[in-house]
N, CA, C and O atoms as a printed pandas DataFrame, in Angstrom:
     atom_number atom_name residue_name chain_id  residue_number  x_coord  y_coord  z_coord
0              1         N          UNK        A               1   63.009  178.657  224.955
1              2        CA          UNK        A               1   62.682  178.982  223.534
2              3         C          UNK        A               1   61.550  177.623  222.683
3              4         O          UNK        A               1   60.984  176.569  222.973
4              5         N          UNK        A               2   61.687  178.277  221.856
5              6        CA          UNK        A               2   61.278  177.583  220.769
6              7         C          UNK        A               2   61.269  177.785  219.090
7              8         O          UNK        A               2   61.426  178.742  218.332
8              9         N          UNK        A               3   61.063  176.693  218.978
9             10        CA          UNK        A               3   61.700  176.442  217.258
10            11         C          UNK        A               3   62.028  176.550  216.410
11            12         O          UNK        A               3   61.741  176.009  215.342
12            13         N          UNK        A               4   63.157  177.748  216.849
13            14        CA          UNK        A               4   64.274  178.310  215.442
14            15         C          UNK        A               4   64.952  179.064  216.674
15            16         O          UNK        A               4   65.186  180.248  216.432
16            17         N          UNK        A               5   65.275  178.671  217.802
17            18        CA          UNK        A               5   66.327  179.290  218.348
18            19         C          UNK        A               5   67.785  178.612  218.461
19            20         O          UNK        A               5   67.870  177.439  218.823
20            21         N          UNK        A               6   68.898  179.347  218.156
21            22        CA          UNK        A               6   70.064  178.846  218.151
22            23         C          UNK        A               6   71.174  179.031  219.182
23            24         O          UNK        A               6   71.164  180.222  219.490
24            25         N          UNK        A               7   72.112  178.390  219.839
25            26        CA          UNK        A               7   73.030  179.064  220.964
26            27         C          UNK        A               7   74.033  178.463  219.760
27            28         O          UNK        A               7   74.171  177.659  218.838
28            29         N          UNK        A               8   74.602  179.523  220.546
29            30        CA          UNK        A               8   76.228  180.098  219.762
30            31         C          UNK        A               8   77.145  180.150  220.781
31            32         O          UNK        A               8   76.737  180.824  221.727
32            33         N          UNK        A               9   78.400  179.609  220.948
33            34        CA          UNK        A               9   79.126  179.906  222.179
34            35         C          UNK        A               9   80.469  179.938  221.544
35            36         O          UNK        A               9   80.845  179.089  220.736
36            37         N          UNK        A              10   81.430  181.319  222.085
37            38        CA          UNK        A              10   82.503  181.788  221.776
38            39         C          UNK        A              10   82.758  182.282  222.276
39            40         O          UNK        A              10   81.783  182.541  222.982
40            41         N          UNK        A              11   83.948  183.072  222.760
41            42        CA          UNK        A              11   84.859  183.577  223.411
42            43         C          UNK        A              11   85.235  185.123  222.477
43            44         O          UNK        A              11   85.543  186.243  222.884
44            45         N          UNK        A              12   85.043  184.572  221.078
45            46        CA          UNK        A              12   84.886  186.454  220.636
46            47         C          UNK        A              12   83.713  186.834  220.529
47            48         O          UNK        A              12   82.869  186.193  219.902
48            49         N          UNK        A              13   83.509  187.825  221.065
49            50        CA          UNK        A              13   82.822  188.777  221.439
50            51         C          UNK        A              13   81.860  189.125  219.878
51            52         O          UNK        A              13   80.682  189.120  219.520
52            53         N          UNK        A              14   83.434  189.454  219.197
53            54        CA          UNK        A              14   82.730  190.197  217.280
54            55         C          UNK        A              14   82.238  188.975  217.047
55            56         O          UNK        A              14   81.239  189.021  216.328
56            57         N          UNK        A              15   82.616  187.697  217.440
57            58        CA          UNK        A              15   82.023  186.324  216.304
58            59         C          UNK        A              15   80.930  186.508  216.754
59            60         O          UNK        A              15   79.993  186.823  216.020
60            61         N          UNK        A              16   80.766  186.309  218.428
61            62        CA          UNK        A              16   78.729  186.243  218.666
62            63         C          UNK        A              16   77.791  187.242  218.047
63            64         O          UNK        A              16   76.739  187.116  217.421
64            65         N          UNK        A              17   78.499  188.259  218.417
65            66        CA          UNK        A              17   77.354  189.202  217.310
66            67         C          UNK        A              17   77.039  189.117  216.740
67            68         O          UNK        A              17   75.830  188.899  216.668
68            69         N          UNK        A              18   78.513  189.280  214.886
69            70        CA          UNK        A              18   78.175  188.356  214.049
70            71         C          UNK        A              18   77.302  187.676  213.225
71            72         O          UNK        A              18   76.461  187.859  212.345
72            73         N          UNK        A              19   78.004  186.567  214.059
73            74        CA          UNK        A              19   77.062  185.133  214.344
74            75         C          UNK        A              19   75.562  185.588  214.187
75            76         O          UNK        A              19   74.996  185.470  213.100
76            77         N          UNK        A              20   74.950  186.094  215.256
77            78        CA          UNK        A              20   73.840  186.392  216.589
78            79         C          UNK        A              20   72.678  187.258  214.952
79            80         O          UNK        A              20   71.523  187.170  214.536
80            81         N          UNK        A              21   73.845  187.941  214.616
81            82        CA          UNK        A              21   72.753  188.933  213.503
82            83         C          UNK        A              21   72.665  188.483  212.373
83            84         O          UNK        A              21   71.521  188.585  211.930
84            85         N          UNK        A              22   73.593  187.882  211.496
85            86        CA          UNK        A              22   73.659  187.222  210.568
86            87         C          UNK        A              22   71.980  186.330  210.756
87            88         O          UNK        A              22   71.088  186.488  209.922
88            89         N          UNK        A              23   71.842  185.527  211.850
89            90        CA          UNK        A              23   70.726  184.249  212.216
90            91         C          UNK        A              23   69.565  185.036  211.902
91            92         O          UNK        A              23   68.761  184.817  210.996
92            93         N          UNK        A              24   69.553  186.489  213.196
93            94        CA          UNK        A              24   68.249  187.163  213.199
94            95         C          UNK        A              24   68.044  187.391  211.804
95            96         O          UNK        A              24   66.900  187.038  211.515
96            97         N          UNK        A              25   68.602  187.785  210.921
97            98        CA          UNK        A              25   68.219  187.916  209.317
98            99         C          UNK        A              25   67.544  186.860  209.026
99           100         O          UNK        A              25   66.346  187.018  208.791
100          101         N          UNK        A              26   67.893  186.038  208.986
101          102        CA          UNK        A              26   67.260  184.693  208.763
102          103         C          UNK        A              26   66.279  184.088  209.377
103          104         O          UNK        A              26   65.751  183.040  209.007
104          105         N          UNK        A              27   65.999  184.739  210.349
105          106        CA          UNK        A              27   64.596  184.583  211.116
106          107         C          UNK        A              27   64.788  183.915  212.074
107          108         O          UNK        A              27   63.876  183.344  212.673
108          109         N          UNK        A              28   66.497  183.835  212.532
109          110        CA          UNK        A              28   66.029  182.395  213.490
110          111         C          UNK        A              28   66.502  183.620  214.956
111          112         O          UNK        A              28   66.710  184.818  214.764
112          113         N          UNK        A              29   66.582  182.926  216.356
113          114        CA          UNK        A              29   66.763  183.677  217.661
114          115         C          UNK        A              29   67.758  183.065  217.883
115          116         O          UNK        A              29   68.130  181.897  217.763
116          117         N          UNK        A              30   68.269  184.235  218.319
117          118        CA          UNK        A              30   70.091  183.691  218.552
118          119         C          UNK        A              30   70.114  184.260  220.365
119          120         O          UNK        A              30   69.794  185.345  220.850
120          121         N          UNK        A              31   70.655  182.942  221.036
121          122        CA          UNK        A              31   70.836  182.800  222.229
122          123         C          UNK        A              31   72.690  182.907  222.225
123          124         O          UNK        A              31   73.249  182.089  221.495
124          125         N          UNK        A              32   73.743  184.063  223.161
125          126        CA          UNK        A              32   74.876  183.864  222.846
126          127         C          UNK        A              32   75.742  183.177  224.523
127          128         O          UNK        A              32   75.275  182.913  225.631
128          129         N          UNK        A              33   76.965  183.112  224.021
129          130        CA          UNK        A              33   77.370  182.665  225.564
130          131         C          UNK        A              33   78.890  182.639  224.920
131          132         O          UNK        A              33   79.274  182.284  223.805
132          133         N          UNK        A              34   79.864  183.345  226.490
133          134        CA          UNK        A              34   81.045  183.538  225.738
134          135         C          UNK        A              34   82.318  182.431  226.575
135          136         O          UNK        A              34   83.542  182.532  226.651
136          137         N          UNK        A              35   81.415  181.475  227.070
137          138        CA          UNK        A              35   82.001  181.073  228.204
138          139         C          UNK        A              35   80.620  179.223  228.966
139          140         O          UNK        A              35   79.437  178.963  228.742
140          141         N          UNK        A              36   81.429  178.681  229.596
141          142        CA          UNK        A              36   81.051  177.296  229.553
142          143         C          UNK        A              36   79.870  177.611  230.951
143          144         O          UNK        A              36   78.701  177.617  230.566
144          145         N          UNK        A              37   79.964  177.735  231.698
145          146        CA          UNK        A              37   79.011  178.504  233.126
146          147         C          UNK        A              37   77.856  178.943  231.761
147          148         O          UNK        A              37   77.062  178.127  231.293
148          149         N          UNK        A              38   77.980  180.368  231.288
149          150        CA          UNK        A              38   76.712  180.907  230.612
150          151         C          UNK        A              38   76.409  180.152  229.889
151          152         O          UNK        A              38   75.255  179.818  230.156
152          153         N          UNK        A              39   77.142  179.131  228.259
153          154        CA          UNK        A              39   75.924  177.835  228.037
154          155         C          UNK        A              39   75.585  176.842  228.643
155          156         O          UNK        A              39   74.985  175.980  228.001
156          157         N          UNK        A              40   75.777  176.686  229.673
157          158        CA          UNK        A              40   75.033  175.932  230.243
158          159         C          UNK        A              40   74.001  176.168  230.646
159          160         O          UNK        A              40   73.194  175.256  230.828
160          161         N          UNK        A              41   73.743  177.271  230.875
161          162        CA          UNK        A              41   72.793  178.358  231.636
162          163         C          UNK        A              41   71.675  178.580  230.419
163          164         O          UNK        A              41   70.464  178.367  230.360
164          165         N          UNK        A              42   72.694  179.131  229.437
165          166        CA          UNK        A              42   71.847  178.979  227.999
166          167         C          UNK        A              42   70.762  177.903  227.932
167          168         O          UNK        A              42   69.603  178.235  227.680
168          169         N          UNK        A              43   71.156  176.386  228.189
169          170        CA          UNK        A              43   71.052  175.525  227.494
170          171         C          UNK        A              43   69.441  175.072  228.106
171          172         O          UNK        A              43   68.395  174.523  227.760
172          173         N          UNK        A              44   69.997  175.632  229.070
173          174        CA          UNK        A              44   67.683  175.509  229.899
174          175         C          UNK        A              44   67.035  176.534  229.673
175          176         O          UNK        A              44   66.390  177.115  230.546
176          177         N          UNK        A              45   67.132  177.015  228.110
177          178        CA          UNK        A              45   66.604  177.749  227.801
178          179         C          UNK        A              45   65.878  176.775  226.252
179          180         O          UNK        A              45   65.154  177.224  225.363
180          181         N          UNK        A              46   66.518  175.122  226.455
181          182        CA          UNK        A              46   66.131  174.279  224.977
182          183         C          UNK        A              46   66.531  174.733  223.513
183          184         O          UNK        A              46   65.819  174.524  222.531
184          185         N          UNK        A              47   67.644  175.321  223.486
185          186        CA          UNK        A              47   67.428  176.010  222.135
186          187         C          UNK        A              47   67.711  174.591  221.047
187          188         O          UNK        A              47   67.909  173.485  221.550
188          189         N          UNK        A              48   67.702  174.784  219.556
189          190        CA          UNK        A              48   67.136  173.903  218.595
190          191         C          UNK        A              48   68.364  173.144  218.430
191          192         O          UNK        A              48   68.372  171.946  218.148
192          193         N          UNK        A              49   69.671  174.042  218.656
193          194        CA          UNK        A              49   71.029  173.541  218.118
194          195         C          UNK        A              49   71.807  174.409  218.727
195          196         O          UNK        A              49   71.389  175.455  219.223
196          197         N          UNK        A              50   73.133  173.991  218.732
197          198        CA          UNK        A              50   73.949  174.327  219.734
198          199         C          UNK        A              50   75.862  174.110  218.169
199          200         O          UNK        A              50   76.537  173.190  217.707
200          201         N          UNK        A              51   75.795  175.666  218.059
201          202        CA          UNK        A              51   77.367  176.765  217.494
202          203         C          UNK        A              51   78.418  176.651  219.127
203          204         O          UNK        A              51   78.248  177.337  220.135
204          205         N          UNK        A              52   79.341  175.699  218.937
205          206        CA          UNK        A              52   80.135  175.644  220.007
206          207         C          UNK        A              52   81.626  175.486  220.140
207          208         O          UNK        A              52   82.150  174.373  220.086
208          209         N          UNK        A              53   82.221  176.452  220.292
209          210        CA          UNK        A              53   83.753  177.180  219.517
210          211         C          UNK        A              53   84.402  176.154  220.558
211          212         O          UNK        A              53   83.872  175.842  221.624
212          213         N          UNK        A              54   85.626  175.679  220.087
213          214        CA          UNK        A              54   86.293  174.035  220.865
214          215         C          UNK        A              54   87.060  174.758  221.898
215          216         O          UNK        A              54   87.292  174.179  222.959
216          217         N          UNK        A              55   87.661  176.481  221.616
217          218        CA          UNK        A              55   88.508  176.872  222.431
218          219         C          UNK        A              55   88.181  177.657  223.716
219          220         O          UNK        A              55   88.454  178.825  223.436
220          221         N          UNK        A              56   87.800  177.610  224.792
221          222        CA          UNK        A              56   86.853  178.731  225.469
222          223         C          UNK        A              56   88.116  179.140  226.974
223          224         O          UNK        A              56   88.992  178.350  227.328
224          225         N          UNK        A              57   87.986  179.889  227.326
225          226        CA          UNK        A              57   88.829  180.380  228.335
226          227         C          UNK        A              57   88.503  179.506  229.765
227          228         O          UNK        A              57   87.452  179.708  230.372
228          229         N          UNK        A              58   89.290  178.730  230.136
229          230        CA          UNK        A              58   89.164  177.720  230.944
230          231         C          UNK        A              58   89.358  176.162  230.700
231          232         O          UNK        A              58   90.002  175.329  231.338
232          233         N          UNK        A              59   88.664  176.068  229.681
233          234        CA          UNK        A              59   88.232  174.671  229.664
234          235         C          UNK        A              59   88.422  174.666  227.685
235          236         O          UNK        A              59   88.795  175.376  226.751
236          237         N          UNK        A              60   87.916  173.467  227.970
237          238        CA          UNK        A              60   87.740  173.205  226.000
238          239         C          UNK        A              60   86.395  173.356  225.284
239          240         O          UNK        A              60   85.521  173.875  225.979
240          241         N          UNK        A              61   86.108  173.070  224.255
241          242        CA          UNK        A              61   84.549  172.755  224.146
242          243         C          UNK        A              61   84.543  170.938  224.261
243          244         O          UNK        A              61   83.628  170.646  225.031
244          245         N          UNK        A              62   85.024  170.077  223.919
245          246        CA          UNK        A              62   84.293  168.823  224.861
246          247         C          UNK        A              62   84.347  168.504  226.139
247          248         O          UNK        A              62   83.777  167.461  226.459
248          249         N          UNK        A              63   84.964  169.221  227.091
249          250        CA          UNK        A              63   84.070  169.353  228.611
250          251         C          UNK        A              63   82.775  169.821  228.541
251          252         O          UNK        A              63   81.707  169.384  228.970
252          253         N          UNK        A              64   83.202  171.150  227.686
253          254        CA          UNK        A              64   81.038  171.637  227.477
254          255         C          UNK        A              64   80.437  170.834  227.064
255          256         O          UNK        A              64   79.300  170.614  227.482
256          257         N          UNK        A              65   80.980  170.160  226.145
257          258        CA          UNK        A              65   79.731  169.158  225.035
258          259         C          UNK        A              65   80.066  167.934  226.161
259          260         O          UNK        A              65   78.999  167.893  226.773
260          261         N          UNK        A              66   80.697  167.205  226.604
261          262        CA          UNK        A              66   79.963  166.622  228.013
262          263         C          UNK        A              66   79.058  166.826  229.269
263          264         O          UNK        A              66   78.448  166.083  230.038
264          265         N          UNK        A              67   79.251  168.190  229.128
265          266        CA          UNK        A              67   78.411  168.760  230.796
266          267         C          UNK        A              67   77.169  169.006  229.662
267          268         O          UNK        A              67   76.038  168.638  229.976
268          269         N          UNK        A              68   77.424  169.693  228.217
269          270        CA          UNK        A              68   75.651  169.625  227.544
270          271         C          UNK        A              68   74.902  168.434  227.895
271          272         O          UNK        A              68   74.011  168.287  228.732
272          273         N          UNK        A              69   75.741  167.144  226.635
273          274        CA          UNK        A              69   75.185  165.449  226.865
274          275         C          UNK        A              69   73.937  165.655  228.106
275          276         O          UNK        A              69   72.740  165.370  228.093
276          277         N          UNK        A              70   74.752  166.236  229.078
277          278        CA          UNK        A              70   74.578  165.798  230.907
278          279         C          UNK        A              70   73.318  166.542  231.031
279          280         O          UNK        A              70   72.377  165.817  231.352
280          281         N          UNK        A              71   72.954  168.115  230.825
281          282        CA          UNK        A              71   71.800  168.774  230.640
282          283         C          UNK        A              71   70.696  168.771  229.858
283          284         O          UNK        A              71   69.655  169.311  230.232
284          285         N          UNK        A              72   70.884  167.817  228.032
285          286        CA          UNK        A              72   70.296  167.305  227.284
286          287         C          UNK        A              72   70.934  167.183  226.055
287          288         O          UNK        A              72   71.301  167.974  225.185
288          289         N          UNK        A              73   70.984  165.410  226.294
289          290        CA          UNK        A              73   71.464  164.904  225.210
290          291         C          UNK        A              73   70.988  165.031  223.781
291          292         O          UNK        A              73   71.717  164.704  222.844
292          293         N          UNK        A              74   69.749  165.511  223.607
293          294        CA          UNK        A              74   68.440  165.683  222.719
294          295         C          UNK        A              74   68.926  166.870  221.552
295          296         O          UNK        A              74   68.328  167.053  220.491
296          297         N          UNK        A              75   70.153  167.631  222.003
297          298        CA          UNK        A              75   70.225  169.143  221.232
298          299         C          UNK        A              75   71.709  168.973  220.234
299          300         O          UNK        A              75   72.909  168.857  220.481
300          301         N          UNK        A              76   71.005  169.022  219.208
301          302        CA          UNK        A              76   72.335  168.822  218.110
302          303         C          UNK        A              76   73.778  169.963  218.456
303          304         O          UNK        A              76   73.620  171.173  218.617
304          305         N          UNK        A              77   75.216  169.225  218.522
305          306        CA          UNK        A              77   76.355  170.421  218.906
306          307         C          UNK        A              77   76.729  170.671  217.963
307          308         O          UNK        A              77   76.240  169.812  217.229
308          309         N          UNK        A              78   77.540  171.550  217.156
309          310        CA          UNK        A              78   78.216  171.941  216.047
310          311         C          UNK        A              78   78.873  172.995  216.603
311          312         O          UNK        A              78   78.767  174.087  217.160
312          313         N          UNK        A              79   80.068  171.611  215.924
313          314        CA          UNK        A              79   81.448  172.062  216.650
314          315         C          UNK        A              79   82.218  173.513  215.725
315          316         O          UNK        A              79   81.989  173.531  214.516
316          317         N          UNK        A              80   83.002  174.544  216.252
317          318        CA          UNK        A              80   83.427  175.413  214.849
318          319         C          UNK        A              80   84.489  175.925  215.723
319          320         O          UNK        A              80   84.439  176.388  216.863
320          321         N          UNK        A              81   85.757  175.668  214.666
321          322        CA          UNK        A              81   86.973  175.503  214.924
322          323         C          UNK        A              81   88.217  175.904  214.144
323          324         O          UNK        A              81   88.443  175.198  213.162
324          325         N          UNK        A              82   89.064  176.891  214.385
325          326        CA          UNK        A              82   89.527  177.210  213.564
326          327         C          UNK        A              82   90.650  176.370  213.452
327          328         O          UNK        A              82   91.345  176.558  212.454
328          329         N          UNK        A              83   91.034  175.386  214.329
329          330        CA          UNK        A              83   92.322  174.748  214.251
330          331         C          UNK        A              83   91.317  172.965  214.040
331          332         O          UNK        A              83   90.861  172.224  214.911
332          333         N          UNK        A              84   91.311  172.879  213.015
333          334        CA          UNK        A              84   90.481  171.003  212.090
334          335         C          UNK        A              84   91.312  170.346  212.581
335          336         O          UNK        A              84   90.773  169.809  213.548
336          337         N          UNK        A              85   92.937  169.858  212.480
337          338        CA          UNK        A              85   93.212  169.211  212.686
338          339         C          UNK        A              85   93.403  168.624  214.246
339          340         O          UNK        A              85   94.022  167.610  214.568
340          341         N          UNK        A              86   92.667  169.587  215.147
341          342        CA          UNK        A              86   93.032  169.682  216.806
342          343         C          UNK        A              86   93.039  167.795  217.117
343          344         O          UNK        A              86   93.280  167.151  216.095
344          345         N          UNK        A              87   92.914  167.355  217.789
345          346        CA          UNK        A              87   92.599  166.138  218.397
346          347         C          UNK        A              87   91.197  166.278  219.101
347          348         O          UNK        A              87   90.367  165.380  218.957
348          349         N          UNK        A              88   90.930  167.361  219.838
349          350        CA          UNK        A              88   89.991  167.855  220.554
350          351         C          UNK        A              88   88.157  168.030  219.506
351          352         O          UNK        A              88   86.974  167.985  219.843
352          353         N          UNK        A              89   88.885  168.226  218.226
353          354        CA          UNK        A              89   87.957  167.872  216.896
354          355         C          UNK        A              89   87.121  166.401  217.348
355          356         O          UNK        A              89   86.075  166.085  217.917
356          357         N          UNK        A              90   88.198  165.797  216.760
357          358        CA          UNK        A              90   88.244  164.151  216.677
358          359         C          UNK        A              90   87.509  163.111  217.991
359          360         O          UNK        A              90   86.963  162.011  217.916
360          361         N          UNK        A              91   87.793  164.052  219.211
361          362        CA          UNK        A              91   87.342  164.097  220.218
362          363         C          UNK        A              91   85.557  164.619  220.275
363          364         O          UNK        A              91   84.755  163.872  220.835
364          365         N          UNK        A              92   85.173  165.698  219.761
365          366        CA          UNK        A              92   84.321  165.865  220.066
366          367         C          UNK        A              92   83.248  165.343  218.834
367          368         O          UNK        A              92   82.124  165.814  219.009
368          369         N          UNK        A              93   83.353  164.565  217.761
369          370        CA          UNK        A              93   83.016  164.512  216.812
370          371         C          UNK        A              93   83.111  162.338  217.282
371          372         O          UNK        A              93   82.470  161.415  216.780
372          373         N          UNK        A              94   84.202  162.319  218.408
373          374        CA          UNK        A              94   83.331  160.882  219.054
374          375         C          UNK        A              94   82.703  160.886  220.298
375          376         O          UNK        A              94   82.745  159.782  220.840
376          377         N          UNK        A              95   82.024  161.926  221.057
377          378        CA          UNK        A              95   81.390  162.284  221.918
378          379         C          UNK        A              95   79.803  162.385  221.368
379          380         O          UNK        A              95   78.868  162.364  222.169
380          381         N          UNK        A              96   79.571  162.509  219.729
381          382        CA          UNK        A              96   78.787  162.947  219.764
382          383         C          UNK        A              96   77.787  163.977  218.493
383          384         O          UNK        A              96   76.725  163.815  217.891
384          385         N          UNK        A              97   79.016  165.216  218.565
385          386        CA          UNK        A              97   78.461  165.863  217.981
386          387         C          UNK        A              97   78.316  166.147  216.385
387          388         O          UNK        A              97   78.937  165.814  215.376
388          389         N          UNK        A              98   77.143  166.955  216.690
389          390        CA          UNK        A              98   76.283  166.343  214.635
390          391         C          UNK        A              98   77.724  167.363  213.764
391          392         O          UNK        A              98   77.537  167.424  212.549
392          393         N          UNK        A              99   78.629  167.876  214.102
393          394        CA          UNK        A              99   78.774  168.172  212.738
394          395         C          UNK        A              99   80.429  168.842  213.215
395          396         O          UNK        A              99   80.870  168.638  214.345
396          397         N          UNK        A             100   81.115  169.550  212.287
397          398        CA          UNK        A             100   82.421  170.642  212.576
398          399         C          UNK        A             100   81.956  171.422  211.978
399          400         O          UNK        A             100   80.905  171.035  211.467
400          401         N          UNK        A             101   82.312  172.777  211.673
401          402        CA          UNK        A             101   82.507  173.752  211.069
402          403         C          UNK        A             101   83.532  174.915  211.553
403          404         O          UNK        A             101   83.542  175.561  212.601
404          405         N          UNK        A             102   84.709  174.969  210.004
405          406        CA          UNK        A             102   86.171  175.291  210.499
406          407         C          UNK        A             102   85.930  176.878  210.120
407          408         O          UNK        A             102   85.463  177.267  209.049
408          409         N          UNK        A             103   86.316  177.656  211.142
409          410        CA          UNK        A             103   86.374  179.230  211.115
410          411         C          UNK        A             103   87.607  179.387  209.876
411          412         O          UNK        A             103   88.585  178.640  209.835
412          413         N          UNK        A             104   87.321  180.635  208.775
413          414        CA          UNK        A             104   86.084  180.504  208.568
414          415         C          UNK        A             104   85.279  180.376  207.740
415          416         O          UNK        A             104   85.724  180.100  206.626
416          417         N          UNK        A             105   83.699  180.515  207.894
417          418        CA          UNK        A             105   82.447  179.851  207.431
418          419         C          UNK        A             105   81.328  180.900  206.894
419          420         O          UNK        A             105   81.278  181.981  207.482
420          421         N          UNK        A             106   80.556  180.700  205.978
421          422        CA          UNK        A             106   79.418  181.371  205.833
422          423         C          UNK        A             106   78.217  181.296  206.038
423          424         O          UNK        A             106   77.850  180.121  206.018
424          425         N          UNK        A             107   77.458  181.968  206.220
425          426        CA          UNK        A             107   76.138  182.077  206.338
426          427         C          UNK        A             107   75.551  180.248  206.190
427          428         O          UNK        A             107   75.065  179.347  206.874
428          429         N          UNK        A             108   76.118  180.611  204.488
429          430        CA          UNK        A             108   75.354  179.280  203.793
430          431         C          UNK        A             108   76.274  178.347  204.115
431          432         O          UNK        A             108   76.638  177.816  203.065
432          433         N          UNK        A             109   76.738  177.960  204.893
433          434        CA          UNK        A             109   77.548  176.461  205.736
434          435         C          UNK        A             109   76.536  175.874  206.532
435          436         O          UNK        A             109   75.925  174.810  206.427
436          437         N          UNK        A             110   76.464  177.394  207.877
437          438        CA          UNK        A             110   75.224  177.624  208.934
438          439         C          UNK        A             110   74.151  176.870  208.376
439          440         O          UNK        A             110   73.731  175.772  208.741
440          441         N          UNK        A             111   73.736  177.645  207.387
441          442        CA          UNK        A             111   71.785  177.614  207.012
442          443         C          UNK        A             111   72.314  176.413  206.509
443          444         O          UNK        A             111   72.249  175.717  207.522
444          445         N          UNK        A             112   72.865  175.589  205.505
445          446        CA          UNK        A             112   72.791  174.199  205.300
446          447         C          UNK        A             112   72.985  173.298  206.779
447          448         O          UNK        A             112   71.878  172.857  207.087
448          449         N          UNK        A             113   73.798  172.985  207.554
449          450        CA          UNK        A             113   73.586  172.429  208.399
450          451         C          UNK        A             113   72.382  172.520  209.168
451          452         O          UNK        A             113   72.033  171.446  209.658
452          453         N          UNK        A             114   71.599  173.575  209.426
453          454        CA          UNK        A             114   70.519  174.013  210.021
454          455         C          UNK        A             114   69.240  172.946  209.116
455          456         O          UNK        A             114   68.486  172.077  209.551
456          457         N          UNK        A             115   69.427  173.456  207.823
457          458        CA          UNK        A             115   68.516  172.841  206.680
458          459         C          UNK        A             115   68.967  170.698  207.208
459          460         O          UNK        A             115   68.193  169.748  207.089
460          461         N          UNK        A             116   70.481  170.676  207.760
461          462        CA          UNK        A             116   70.077  168.871  208.068
462          463         C          UNK        A             116   69.866  168.841  208.739
463          464         O          UNK        A             116   69.876  167.674  209.131
464          465         N          UNK        A             117   69.346  169.979  209.953
465          466        CA          UNK        A             117   68.560  169.251  211.287
466          467         C          UNK        A             117   67.212  169.929  210.869
467          468         O          UNK        A             117   66.281  169.848  211.670
468          469         N          UNK        A             118   67.016  170.619  209.631
469          470        CA          UNK        A             118   64.864  170.018  209.550
470          471         C          UNK        A             118   65.205  171.649  210.786
471          472         O          UNK        A             118   64.262  171.647  211.577
472          473         N          UNK        A             119   66.008  172.664  211.059
473          474        CA          UNK        A             119   65.396  173.881  211.600
474          475         C          UNK        A             119   64.921  174.653  210.620
475          476         O          UNK        A             119   65.261  174.648  209.437
476          477         N          UNK        A             120   64.219  175.236  211.090
477          478        CA          UNK        A             120   63.177  176.697  209.797
478          479         C          UNK        A             120   63.154  177.588  210.434
479          480         O          UNK        A             120   62.697  177.621  211.577
480          481         N          UNK        A             121   63.620  178.461  209.857
481          482        CA          UNK        A             121   63.847  180.373  210.392
482          483         C          UNK        A             121   61.494  180.500  210.627
483          484         O          UNK        A             121   60.546  179.997  210.023
484          485         N          UNK        A             122   61.626  181.311  211.646
485          486        CA          UNK        A             122   60.055  181.915  211.379
486          487         C          UNK        A             122   59.420  182.292  210.646
487          488         O          UNK        A             122   58.702  182.776  211.522
488          489         N          UNK        A             123   58.960  182.555  209.817
489          490        CA          UNK        A             123   57.798  182.969  208.835
490          491         C          UNK        A             123   57.978  184.596  209.136
491          492         O          UNK        A             123   57.251  185.413  208.570
């Protein structure tokens, strides 16, 4: 992947689908993963940023974030969660997550983060 790819990690298929379709409308290439193992496989395609849900089957986003940092610590990770006061959010931020988006969030929120990371969609 090059220049405008985004990895979305969430165990809810409808969120993955909607998020990926929305990003595509703005010119971004979306990779998706519904679990930790798939997320780590997709990370090897070098996305520009990862949007990572904190609640995943069999693990939590903090463990996945740690594993992602071992694979490629340069890729920014944005935490997505429906539980902003959860101790996992604090742990993820302490591990170097770039930002935290609280569900439900808007594409405006996502685009603001992509802009802050200076990631431009394909022309």
